[in-house]
CSV table of C-alpha atoms and ligand atoms in Angstrom, one decimal:
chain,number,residue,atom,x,y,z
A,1,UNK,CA,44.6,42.7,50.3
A,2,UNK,CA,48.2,43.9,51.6
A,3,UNK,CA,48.8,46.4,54.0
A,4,UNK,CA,51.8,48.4,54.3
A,5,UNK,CA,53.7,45.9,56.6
A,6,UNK,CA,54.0,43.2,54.2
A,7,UNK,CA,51.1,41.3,56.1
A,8,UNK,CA,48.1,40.6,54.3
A,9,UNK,CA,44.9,41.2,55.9
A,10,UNK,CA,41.9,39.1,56.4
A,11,UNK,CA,43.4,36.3,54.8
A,12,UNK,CA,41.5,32.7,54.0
A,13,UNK,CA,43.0,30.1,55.6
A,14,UNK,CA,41.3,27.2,53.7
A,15,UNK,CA,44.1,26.3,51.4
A,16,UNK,CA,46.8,26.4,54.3
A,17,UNK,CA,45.2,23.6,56.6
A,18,UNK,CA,44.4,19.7,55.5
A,19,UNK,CA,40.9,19.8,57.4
A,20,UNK,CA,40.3,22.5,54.6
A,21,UNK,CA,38.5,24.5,57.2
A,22,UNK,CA,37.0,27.6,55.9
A,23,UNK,CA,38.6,30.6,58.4
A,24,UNK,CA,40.5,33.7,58.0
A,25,UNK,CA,43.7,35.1,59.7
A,26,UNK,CA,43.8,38.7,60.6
A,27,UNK,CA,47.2,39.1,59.1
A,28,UNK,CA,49.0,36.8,56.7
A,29,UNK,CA,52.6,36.6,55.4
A,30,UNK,CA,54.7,33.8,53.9
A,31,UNK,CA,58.4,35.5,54.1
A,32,UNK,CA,60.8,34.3,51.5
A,33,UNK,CA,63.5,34.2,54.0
A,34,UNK,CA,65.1,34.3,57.6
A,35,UNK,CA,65.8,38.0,57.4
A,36,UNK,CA,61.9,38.8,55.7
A,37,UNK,CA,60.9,36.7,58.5
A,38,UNK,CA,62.7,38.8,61.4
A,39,UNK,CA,61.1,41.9,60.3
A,40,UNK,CA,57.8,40.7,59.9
A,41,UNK,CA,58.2,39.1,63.6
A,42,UNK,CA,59.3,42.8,64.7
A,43,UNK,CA,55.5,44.1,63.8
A,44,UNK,CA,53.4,41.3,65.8
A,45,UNK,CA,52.9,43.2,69.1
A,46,UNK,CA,52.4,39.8,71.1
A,47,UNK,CA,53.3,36.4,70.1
A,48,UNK,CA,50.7,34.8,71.9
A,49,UNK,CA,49.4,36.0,68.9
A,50,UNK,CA,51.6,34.5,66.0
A,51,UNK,CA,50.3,31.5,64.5
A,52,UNK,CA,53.3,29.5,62.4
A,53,UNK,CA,52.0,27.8,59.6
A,54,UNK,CA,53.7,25.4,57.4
A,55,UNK,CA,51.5,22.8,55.6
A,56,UNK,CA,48.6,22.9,58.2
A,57,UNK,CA,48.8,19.3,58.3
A,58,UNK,CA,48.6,18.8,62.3
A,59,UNK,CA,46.5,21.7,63.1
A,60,UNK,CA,42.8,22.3,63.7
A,61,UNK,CA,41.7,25.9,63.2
A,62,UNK,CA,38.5,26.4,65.5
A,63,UNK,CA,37.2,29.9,64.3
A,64,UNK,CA,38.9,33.0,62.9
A,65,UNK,CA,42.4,33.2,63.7
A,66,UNK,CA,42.4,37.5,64.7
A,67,UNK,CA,46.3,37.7,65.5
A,68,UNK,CA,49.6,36.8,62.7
A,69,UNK,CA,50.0,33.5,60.7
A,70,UNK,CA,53.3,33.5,59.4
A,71,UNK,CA,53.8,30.7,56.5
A,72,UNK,CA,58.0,30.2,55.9
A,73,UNK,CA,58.6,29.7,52.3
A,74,UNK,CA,62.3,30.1,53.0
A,75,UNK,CA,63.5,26.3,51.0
A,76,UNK,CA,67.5,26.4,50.8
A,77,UNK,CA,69.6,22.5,51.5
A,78,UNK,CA,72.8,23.3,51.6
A,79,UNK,CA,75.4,20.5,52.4
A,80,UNK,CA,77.2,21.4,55.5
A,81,UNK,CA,79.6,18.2,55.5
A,82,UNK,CA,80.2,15.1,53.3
A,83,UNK,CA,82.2,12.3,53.3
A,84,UNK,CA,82.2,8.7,51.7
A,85,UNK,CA,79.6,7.6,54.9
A,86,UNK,CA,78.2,10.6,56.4
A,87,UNK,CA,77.0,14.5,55.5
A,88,UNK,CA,75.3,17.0,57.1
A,89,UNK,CA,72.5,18.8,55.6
A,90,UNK,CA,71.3,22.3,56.3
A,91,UNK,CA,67.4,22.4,55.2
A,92,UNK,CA,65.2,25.5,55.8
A,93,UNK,CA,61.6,25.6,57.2
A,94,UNK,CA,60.0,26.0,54.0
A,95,UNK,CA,61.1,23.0,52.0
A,96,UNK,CA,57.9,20.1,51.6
A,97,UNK,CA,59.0,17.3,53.9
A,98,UNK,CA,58.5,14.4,51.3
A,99,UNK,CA,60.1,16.3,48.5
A,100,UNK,CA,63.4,16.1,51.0
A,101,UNK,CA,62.8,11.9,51.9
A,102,UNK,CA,62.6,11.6,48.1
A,103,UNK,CA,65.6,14.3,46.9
A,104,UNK,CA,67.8,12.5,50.1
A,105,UNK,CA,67.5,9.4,48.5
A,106,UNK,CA,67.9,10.3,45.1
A,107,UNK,CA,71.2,11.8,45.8
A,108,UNK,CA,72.6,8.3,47.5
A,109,UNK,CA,71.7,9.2,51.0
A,110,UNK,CA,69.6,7.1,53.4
A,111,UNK,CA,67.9,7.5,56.6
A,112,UNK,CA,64.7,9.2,55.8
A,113,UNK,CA,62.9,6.2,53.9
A,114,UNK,CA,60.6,5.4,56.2
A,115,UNK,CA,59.4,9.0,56.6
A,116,UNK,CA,58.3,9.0,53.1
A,117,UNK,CA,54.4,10.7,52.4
A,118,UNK,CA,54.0,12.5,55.6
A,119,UNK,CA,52.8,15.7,54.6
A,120,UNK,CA,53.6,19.3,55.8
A,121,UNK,CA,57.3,21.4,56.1
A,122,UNK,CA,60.3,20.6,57.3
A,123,UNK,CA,60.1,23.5,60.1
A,124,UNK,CA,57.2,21.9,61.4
A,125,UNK,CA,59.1,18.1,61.3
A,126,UNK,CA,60.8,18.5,65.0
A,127,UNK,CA,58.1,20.2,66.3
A,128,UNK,CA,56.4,17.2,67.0
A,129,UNK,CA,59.3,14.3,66.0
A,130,UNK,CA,57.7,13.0,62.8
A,131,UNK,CA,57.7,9.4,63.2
A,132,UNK,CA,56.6,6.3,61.5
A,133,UNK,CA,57.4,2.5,60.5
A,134,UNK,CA,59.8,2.8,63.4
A,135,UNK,CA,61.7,5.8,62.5
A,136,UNK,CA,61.4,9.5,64.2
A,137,UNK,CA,63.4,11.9,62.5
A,138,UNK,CA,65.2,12.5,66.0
A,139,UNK,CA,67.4,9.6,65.0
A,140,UNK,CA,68.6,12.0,62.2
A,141,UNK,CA,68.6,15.3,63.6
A,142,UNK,CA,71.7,16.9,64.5
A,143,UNK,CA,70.8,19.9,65.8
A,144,UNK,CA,67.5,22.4,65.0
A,145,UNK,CA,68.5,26.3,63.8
A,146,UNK,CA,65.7,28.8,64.9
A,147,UNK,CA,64.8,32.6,65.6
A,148,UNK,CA,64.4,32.8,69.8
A,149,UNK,CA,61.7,35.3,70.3
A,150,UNK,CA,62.5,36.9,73.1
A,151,UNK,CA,66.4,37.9,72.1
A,152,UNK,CA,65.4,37.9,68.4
A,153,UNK,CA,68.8,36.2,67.8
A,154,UNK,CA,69.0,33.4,65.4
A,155,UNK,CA,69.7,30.5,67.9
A,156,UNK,CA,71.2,26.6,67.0
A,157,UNK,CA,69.8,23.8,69.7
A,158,UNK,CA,71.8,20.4,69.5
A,159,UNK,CA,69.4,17.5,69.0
A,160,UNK,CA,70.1,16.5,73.1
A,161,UNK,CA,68.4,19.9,73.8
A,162,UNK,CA,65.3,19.5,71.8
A,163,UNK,CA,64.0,16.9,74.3
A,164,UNK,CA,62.4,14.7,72.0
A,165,UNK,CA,60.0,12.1,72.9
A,166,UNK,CA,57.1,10.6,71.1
A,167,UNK,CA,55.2,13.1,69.4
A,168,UNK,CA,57.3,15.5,71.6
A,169,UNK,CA,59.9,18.0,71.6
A,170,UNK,CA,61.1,21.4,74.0
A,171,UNK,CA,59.3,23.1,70.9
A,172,UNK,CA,55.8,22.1,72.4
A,173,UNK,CA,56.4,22.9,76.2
A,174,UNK,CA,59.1,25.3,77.3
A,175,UNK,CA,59.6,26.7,73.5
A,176,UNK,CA,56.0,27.2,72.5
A,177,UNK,CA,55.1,30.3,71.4
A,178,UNK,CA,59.0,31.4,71.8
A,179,UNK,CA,60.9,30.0,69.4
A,180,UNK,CA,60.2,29.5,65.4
A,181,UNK,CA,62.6,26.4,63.3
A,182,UNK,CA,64.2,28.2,60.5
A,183,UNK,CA,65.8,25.3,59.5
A,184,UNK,CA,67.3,21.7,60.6
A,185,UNK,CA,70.4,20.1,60.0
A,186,UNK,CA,70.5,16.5,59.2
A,187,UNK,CA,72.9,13.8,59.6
A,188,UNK,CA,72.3,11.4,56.8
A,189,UNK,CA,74.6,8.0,55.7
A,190,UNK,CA,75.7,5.5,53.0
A,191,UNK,CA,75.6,2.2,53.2
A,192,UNK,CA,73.4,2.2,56.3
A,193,UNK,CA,70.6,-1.1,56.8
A,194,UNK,CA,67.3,0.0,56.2
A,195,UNK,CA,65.3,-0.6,59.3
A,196,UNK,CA,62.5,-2.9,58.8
A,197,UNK,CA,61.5,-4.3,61.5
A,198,UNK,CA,58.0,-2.7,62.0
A,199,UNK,CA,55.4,-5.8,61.4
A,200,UNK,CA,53.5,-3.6,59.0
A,201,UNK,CA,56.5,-2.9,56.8
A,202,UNK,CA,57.7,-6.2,57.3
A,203,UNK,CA,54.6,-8.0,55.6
A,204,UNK,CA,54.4,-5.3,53.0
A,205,UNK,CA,57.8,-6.0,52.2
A,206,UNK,CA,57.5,-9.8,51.7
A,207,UNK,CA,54.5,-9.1,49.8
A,208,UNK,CA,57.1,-7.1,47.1
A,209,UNK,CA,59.8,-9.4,46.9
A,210,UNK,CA,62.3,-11.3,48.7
A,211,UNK,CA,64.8,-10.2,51.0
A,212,UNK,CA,67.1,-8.4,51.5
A,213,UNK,CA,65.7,-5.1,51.6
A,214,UNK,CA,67.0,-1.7,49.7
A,215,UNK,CA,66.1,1.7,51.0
A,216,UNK,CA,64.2,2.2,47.5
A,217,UNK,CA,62.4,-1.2,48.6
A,218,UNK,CA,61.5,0.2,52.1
A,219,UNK,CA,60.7,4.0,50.6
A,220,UNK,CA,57.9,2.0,48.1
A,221,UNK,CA,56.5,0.2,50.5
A,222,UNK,CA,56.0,2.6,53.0
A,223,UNK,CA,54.5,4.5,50.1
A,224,UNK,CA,51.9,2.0,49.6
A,225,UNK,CA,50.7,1.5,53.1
A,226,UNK,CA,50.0,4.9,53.5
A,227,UNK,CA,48.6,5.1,50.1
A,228,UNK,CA,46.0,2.2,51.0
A,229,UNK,CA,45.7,3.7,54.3
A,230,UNK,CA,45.5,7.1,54.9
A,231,UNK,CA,43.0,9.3,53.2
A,232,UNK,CA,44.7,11.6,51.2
A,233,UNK,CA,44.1,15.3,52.2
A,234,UNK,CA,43.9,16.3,48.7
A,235,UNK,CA,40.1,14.1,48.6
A,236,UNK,CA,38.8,13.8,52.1
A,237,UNK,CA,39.8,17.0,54.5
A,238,UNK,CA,42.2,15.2,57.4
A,239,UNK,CA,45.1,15.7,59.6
A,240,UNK,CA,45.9,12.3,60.1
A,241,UNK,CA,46.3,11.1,63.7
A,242,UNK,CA,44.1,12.7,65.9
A,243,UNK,CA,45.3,11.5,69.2
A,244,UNK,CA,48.4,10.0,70.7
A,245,UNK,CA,48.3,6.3,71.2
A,246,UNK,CA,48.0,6.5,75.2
A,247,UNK,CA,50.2,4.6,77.6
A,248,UNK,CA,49.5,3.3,80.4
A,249,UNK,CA,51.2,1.3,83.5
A,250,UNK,CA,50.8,-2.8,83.9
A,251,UNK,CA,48.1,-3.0,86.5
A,252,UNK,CA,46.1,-0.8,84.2
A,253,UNK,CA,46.7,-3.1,81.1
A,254,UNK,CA,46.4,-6.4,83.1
A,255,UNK,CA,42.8,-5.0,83.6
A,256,UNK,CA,42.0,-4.4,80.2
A,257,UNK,CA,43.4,-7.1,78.9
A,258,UNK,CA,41.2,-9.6,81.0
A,259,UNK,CA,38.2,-8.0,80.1
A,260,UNK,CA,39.2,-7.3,76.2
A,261,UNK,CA,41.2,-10.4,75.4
A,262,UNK,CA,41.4,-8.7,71.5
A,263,UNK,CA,43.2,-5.6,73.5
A,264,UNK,CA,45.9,-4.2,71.0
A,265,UNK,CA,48.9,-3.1,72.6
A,266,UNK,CA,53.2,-3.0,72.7
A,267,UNK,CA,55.3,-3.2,75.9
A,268,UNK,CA,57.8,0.0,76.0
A,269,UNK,CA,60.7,-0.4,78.5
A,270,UNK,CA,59.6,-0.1,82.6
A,271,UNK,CA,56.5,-2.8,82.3
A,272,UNK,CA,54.5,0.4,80.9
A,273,UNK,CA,52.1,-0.4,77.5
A,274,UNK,CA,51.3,1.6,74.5
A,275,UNK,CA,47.9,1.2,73.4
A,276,UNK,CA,46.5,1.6,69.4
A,277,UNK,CA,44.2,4.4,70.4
A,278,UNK,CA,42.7,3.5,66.8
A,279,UNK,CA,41.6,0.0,68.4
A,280,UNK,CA,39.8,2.2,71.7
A,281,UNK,CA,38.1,4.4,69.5
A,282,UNK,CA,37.0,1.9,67.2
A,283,UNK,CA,36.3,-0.5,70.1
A,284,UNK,CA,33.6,2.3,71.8
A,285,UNK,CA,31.8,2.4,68.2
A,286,UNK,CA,32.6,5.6,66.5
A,287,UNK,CA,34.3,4.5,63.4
A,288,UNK,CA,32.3,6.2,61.0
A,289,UNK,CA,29.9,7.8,62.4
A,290,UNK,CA,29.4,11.5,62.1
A,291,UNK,CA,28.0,14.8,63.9
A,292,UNK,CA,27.5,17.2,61.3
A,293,UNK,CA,30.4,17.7,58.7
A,294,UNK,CA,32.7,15.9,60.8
A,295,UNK,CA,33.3,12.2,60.6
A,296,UNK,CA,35.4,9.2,62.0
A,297,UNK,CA,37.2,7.6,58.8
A,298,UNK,CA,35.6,4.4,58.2
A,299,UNK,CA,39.0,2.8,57.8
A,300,UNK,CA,40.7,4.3,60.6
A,301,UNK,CA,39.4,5.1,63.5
A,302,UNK,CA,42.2,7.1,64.7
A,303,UNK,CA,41.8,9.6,61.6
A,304,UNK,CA,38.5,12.2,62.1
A,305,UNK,CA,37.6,13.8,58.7
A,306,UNK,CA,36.6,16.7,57.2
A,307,UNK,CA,33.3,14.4,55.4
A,308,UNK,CA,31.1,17.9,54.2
A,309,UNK,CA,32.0,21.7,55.2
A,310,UNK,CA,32.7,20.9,58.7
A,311,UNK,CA,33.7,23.6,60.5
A,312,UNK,CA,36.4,23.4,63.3
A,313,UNK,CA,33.8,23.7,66.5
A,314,UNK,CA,32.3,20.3,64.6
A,315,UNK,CA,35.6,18.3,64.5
A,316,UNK,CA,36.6,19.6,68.0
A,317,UNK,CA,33.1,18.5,69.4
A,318,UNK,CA,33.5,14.8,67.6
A,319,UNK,CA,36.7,14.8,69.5
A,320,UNK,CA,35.6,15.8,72.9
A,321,UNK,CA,32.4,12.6,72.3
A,322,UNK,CA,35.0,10.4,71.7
A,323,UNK,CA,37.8,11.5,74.7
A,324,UNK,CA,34.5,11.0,77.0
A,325,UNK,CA,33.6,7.6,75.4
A,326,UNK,CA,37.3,6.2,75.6
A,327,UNK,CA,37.7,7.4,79.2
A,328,UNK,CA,34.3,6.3,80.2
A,329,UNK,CA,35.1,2.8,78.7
A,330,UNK,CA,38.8,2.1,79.5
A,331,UNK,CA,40.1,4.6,82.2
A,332,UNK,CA,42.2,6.8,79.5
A,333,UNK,CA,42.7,10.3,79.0
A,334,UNK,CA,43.2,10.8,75.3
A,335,UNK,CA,45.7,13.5,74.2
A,336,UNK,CA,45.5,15.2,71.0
A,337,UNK,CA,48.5,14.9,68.8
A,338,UNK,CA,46.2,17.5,66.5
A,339,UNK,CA,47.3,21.2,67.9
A,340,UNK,CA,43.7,22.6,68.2
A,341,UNK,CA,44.3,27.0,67.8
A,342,UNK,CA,41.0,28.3,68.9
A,343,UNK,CA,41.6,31.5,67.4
A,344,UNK,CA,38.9,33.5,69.4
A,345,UNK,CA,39.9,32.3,72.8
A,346,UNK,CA,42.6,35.4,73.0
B,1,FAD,P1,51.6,22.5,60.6
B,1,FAD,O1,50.3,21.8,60.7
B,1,FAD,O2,51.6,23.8,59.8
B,1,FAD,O3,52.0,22.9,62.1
B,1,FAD,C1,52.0,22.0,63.1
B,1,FAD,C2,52.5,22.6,64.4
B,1,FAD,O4,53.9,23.0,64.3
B,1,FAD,C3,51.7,23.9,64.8
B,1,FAD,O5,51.6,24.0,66.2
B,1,FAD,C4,52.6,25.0,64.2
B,1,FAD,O6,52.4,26.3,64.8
B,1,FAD,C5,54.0,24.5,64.5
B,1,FAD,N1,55.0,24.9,63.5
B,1,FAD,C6,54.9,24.6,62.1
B,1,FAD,N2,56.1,25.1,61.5
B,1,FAD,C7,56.8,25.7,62.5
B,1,FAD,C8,58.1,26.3,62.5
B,1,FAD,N3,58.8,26.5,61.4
B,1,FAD,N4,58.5,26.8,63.7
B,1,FAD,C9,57.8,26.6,64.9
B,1,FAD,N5,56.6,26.0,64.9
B,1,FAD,C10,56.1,25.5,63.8
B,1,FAD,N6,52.8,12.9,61.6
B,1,FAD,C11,53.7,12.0,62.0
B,1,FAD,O7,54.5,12.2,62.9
B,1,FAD,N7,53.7,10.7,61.4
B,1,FAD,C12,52.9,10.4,60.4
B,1,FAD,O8,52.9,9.2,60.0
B,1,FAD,C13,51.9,11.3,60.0
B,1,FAD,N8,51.1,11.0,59.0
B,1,FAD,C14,50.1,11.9,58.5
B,1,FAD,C15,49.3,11.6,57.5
B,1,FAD,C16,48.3,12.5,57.0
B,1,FAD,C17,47.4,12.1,55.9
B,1,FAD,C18,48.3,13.8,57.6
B,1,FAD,C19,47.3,14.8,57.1
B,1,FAD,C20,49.1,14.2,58.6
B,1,FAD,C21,50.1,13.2,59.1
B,1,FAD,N9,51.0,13.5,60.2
B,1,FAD,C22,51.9,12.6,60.6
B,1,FAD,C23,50.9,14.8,60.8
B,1,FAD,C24,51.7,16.0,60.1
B,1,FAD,O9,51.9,15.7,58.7
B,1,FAD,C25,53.1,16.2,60.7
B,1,FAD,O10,52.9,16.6,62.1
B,1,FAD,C26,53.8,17.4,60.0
B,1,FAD,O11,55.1,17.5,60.6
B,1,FAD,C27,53.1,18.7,60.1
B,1,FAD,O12,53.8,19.6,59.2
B,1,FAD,P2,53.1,21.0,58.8
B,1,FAD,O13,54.1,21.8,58.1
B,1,FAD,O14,51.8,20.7,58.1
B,1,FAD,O15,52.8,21.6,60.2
B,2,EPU,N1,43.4,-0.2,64.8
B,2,EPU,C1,42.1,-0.6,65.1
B,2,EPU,N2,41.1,0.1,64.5
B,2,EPU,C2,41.3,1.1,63.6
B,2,EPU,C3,42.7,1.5,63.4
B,2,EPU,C4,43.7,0.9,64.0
B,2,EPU,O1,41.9,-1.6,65.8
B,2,EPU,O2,40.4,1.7,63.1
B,2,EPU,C5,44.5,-1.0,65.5
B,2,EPU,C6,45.0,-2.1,64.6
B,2,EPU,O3,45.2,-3.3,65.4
B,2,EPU,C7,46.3,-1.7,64.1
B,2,EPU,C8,46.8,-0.8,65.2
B,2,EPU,O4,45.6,-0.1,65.7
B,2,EPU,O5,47.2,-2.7,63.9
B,2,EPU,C9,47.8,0.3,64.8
B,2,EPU,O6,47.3,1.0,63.6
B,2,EPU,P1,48.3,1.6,62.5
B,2,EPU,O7,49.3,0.6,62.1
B,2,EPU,O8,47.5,2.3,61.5
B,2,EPU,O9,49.1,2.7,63.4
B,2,EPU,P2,48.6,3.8,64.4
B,2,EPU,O10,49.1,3.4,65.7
B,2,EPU,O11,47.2,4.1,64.2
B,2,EPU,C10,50.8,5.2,64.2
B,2,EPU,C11,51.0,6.7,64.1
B,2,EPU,C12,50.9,7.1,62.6
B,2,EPU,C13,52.0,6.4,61.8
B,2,EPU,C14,51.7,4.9,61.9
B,2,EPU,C15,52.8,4.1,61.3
B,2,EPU,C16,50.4,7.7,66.1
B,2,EPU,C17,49.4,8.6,66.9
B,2,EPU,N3,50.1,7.5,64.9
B,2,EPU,O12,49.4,5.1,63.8
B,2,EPU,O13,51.2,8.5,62.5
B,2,EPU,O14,52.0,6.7,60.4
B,2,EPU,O15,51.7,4.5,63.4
B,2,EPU,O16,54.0,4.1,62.1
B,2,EPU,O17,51.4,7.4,66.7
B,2,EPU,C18,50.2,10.7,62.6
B,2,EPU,O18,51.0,10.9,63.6
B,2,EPU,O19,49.4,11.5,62.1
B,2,EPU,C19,50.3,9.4,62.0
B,2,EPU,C20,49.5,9.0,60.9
C-alpha cells in the first residue's frame, strides 16, 4: 500500500535482505534519484529511525523494522575525466556492484577485478571498504558524494576523510546514522598489473593457465573461487562473512600458536596477527551445526545460514553461542562484520 508521502507502508522486507528474513518495515521507498531521495528524507521525523537499504547483503534484520527503509535506485556512471591511463568515474548508490566490476572492465578499465561477485550496491561499497583477494576498493576511491543529514546539503568527502580500514570507514563511527552515499567516484587505469598475489588467487590462477596474468584472467578466477565457495544467496539465505577476522598482539598469538600448532594466521605490520576467524569457529566445533533455522555453512565456518525459515532472533542467538565459544576457547572477542538492526530496540 502507498501512503500519501511516497512511502509505502508495512512493507516486506524478505526480498531486500540475503538472509531472506521474513520482516516488515513501517515505511518503504526506493527513490529514483538524489532530489526524490531529499524529500523523502524531509518526512522521517528521526533518523535514528532511517534504515538504508541497498542489496541487504551485510545486514541482519532482527524483528520488524517500525521506522523508514529507504532503498536508492538512483544508477547514473558518468565519466568525470579520461585520459589514455586514468578516468574518473561518477557512480550513484543504486547501481549493482558487480554489474560495475564487469561494465569497468568491459570498457578497457582495470582496477576492480578482484572485487568481482560481491553482492549488494555501490552506496553500500565504502560503507564497509569491500575487500577481497587483496583489493579494497579504497585503493580506488577518489572521493565518496553523499546527503549530510544534519545540513541536508549534498556533501563530497575525499577518500583521506573516509578513514578506511579493514571493514571500516567514518561511515560506521562518526557518520552513522548521519550521512547517506549518493554516489562514489572512482579512479580507474589502463595498462595497470593485475594484483595477484593473494595465495588463493595465485593457485587458482596456475590452475587456468600459465603466466602472465590478464585482468580478464584474474576477474575469472576470482569468479570461480567464490563460485565454489560461497553459497550463493539466491539458494541458501546468507550474508557472507559474519565476523571480522580478529587481530590480536604477539604475546597473544605466541600462546595460541604453542597450544594449536595448525593455528591459521598472517602478520600485519607492528608484530600484531590477523587470525582466519573461519579456522576459530570451525576449530570450537560449530561448522554445521544448527539451532533452529539457522545454521553454520558446512563449508565455511565463517558463513551462518539461513538453512529453513530462520528468523533473525535464531541467527543472532547462533552468533552470540559462537562469540562465547571462541572467547571461552582462545581469548577473542569476535566482532560482527554483519550490521545486526534490531528493529524493535527503538
Ligand atoms: P546493505 O546490506 O544493504 O547495507 C549494509 C550497510 O550499509 C547497512 O548498515 C546499511 O544501512 C548501509 N548502507 C547501505 N547503503 C548505504 C548508502 N547508500 N548510504 C549509507 N549507508 C548505506 N563483503 C566484502 O567486503 N567482501 C566480500 O568478499 C564479500 N563477500 C560476500 C559474499 C556473499 C555471498 C555475501 C552475501 C556478502 C558478501 N559481502 C562481502 C558482504 C556484502 O556483500 C558487502 O558488504 C556489500 O557492500 C553490501 O552491499 P549492500 O548494498 O547489500 O548493503
Ligand atoms: N578456514 C577454516 N575453516 C573454515 C573456513 C576457513 O579453517 O571453515 C581457514 C582456512 O585456513 C582458510 C582461511 O581460514 O585458508 C581463510 O579463509 P578464506 O580464504 O575463505 O577467507 P576468509 O578470511 O574466511 C576473507 C573475507 C571475505 C573475502 C575473502 C577473500 C573477512 C571477514 N572475510 O574471508 O569477505 O571474500 O577473505 O579475500 O575478511 C565478506 O566480507 O563477507 C567476505 C566474504
Amino acid at each position: 500500500m502507498k501512503n500519501k508521502l511516497g512511502f509505502q507502508t508495512s512493507f516486506s522486507l524478505k526480498a531486500y535482505n540475503t538472509f531472506g528474513i521474513d520482516v516488515r518495515a513501517a515505511y518503504f521507498a526506493s527513490p529514483r534519484s538524489i532530489g526524490e531521495m531529499q524529500e523523502l528524507c524531509h518526512l522521517v521525523p528521526d533518523f535514528k529511525r532511517l534504515l538504508v537499504l541497498g542489496g541487504g547483503s551485510n545486514v541482519l534484520l532482527v524483528g520488524d523494522f517500525p521506522g523508514y527503509v529507504i532503498h536508492p535506485i538512483f544508477q547514473r556512471i558518468e565519466v568525470l575525466e579520461e585520459n589514455a591511463d586514468r578516468c574518473l568515474w561518477r557512480v550513484e548508490a543504486g547501481v549493482n556492484w558487480h554489474f560495475l566490476v564487469s561494465y569497468s572492465l568491459q570498457q578497457g578499465w582495470q582496477g576492480l577485478e578482484n572485487l568481482a561477485l560481491i553482492p549488494g550496491s555501490v552506496g553500500a561499497a565504502p560503507i564497509q571498504n569491500i575487500g577481497a583477494y587483496g583489493i579494497e576498493i579504497a585503493e580506488f576511491i577518489y572521493a565518496v558524494e553523499g546527503l549530510d543529514l544534519s545540513s541536508f546539503q549534498l556533501l563530497t568527502l575525499p577518500k583521506q576523510a573516509c578513514e578506511f580500514g579493514y571493514r571500516d570507514s567514518i561511515f560506521k563511527k562518526a557518520l552513522k546514522n548521519k550521512f547517506i552515499v549518493t554516489a562514489i567516484i572512482l579512479e580507474l587505469f589502463r595498462n595497470r598489473q593485475p594484483n595477484t598475489e593473494y595465495s588463493t588467487l595465485k593457485q587458482e590462477l596456475e590452475k587456468m593457465k600459465a603466466s602472465p596474468y590478464s585482468t580478464q584472467d584474474v576477474f575469472e578466477a576470482v569468479c570461480r573461487i567464490r563460485r565454489r565457495k560461497l553459497p550463493d544467496p539466491a539458494t541458501v539465505g546468507n550474508a557472507g562473512s559474519f565476523f571480522k577476522n580478529p587481530e590480536i598482539d604477539f604475546k597473544h598469538y605466541t600462546l595460541l600458536k604453542e597450544k594449536h600448532p595448525d593455528l591459521v594466521a598472517f602478520a600485519l605490520p607492528g608484530k600484531r596477527y590477523k587470525i582466519a576467524a573461519g579456522w576459530l569457529i570451525e576449530k570450537c566445533g560449530w561448522k554445521g551445526r544448527a539451532i533452529g533455522g539457522a545454521a553454520v555453512h558446512p563449508h565455511h565456518a565463517l558463513v551462518l545460514v539461513n538453512k529453513k525459515d530462520a528468523t533473525g532472533h535464531e541467527i543472532l542467538r547462533l552468533a552470540e553461542a559462537i562469540e562465547k565459544d571462541v572467547y571461552e576457547n582462545f581469548g577473542i572477542t569476535l566482532e560482527r562484520e554483519v550490521n545486526v538492526i534490531e528493529g524493535n530496540s527503538f
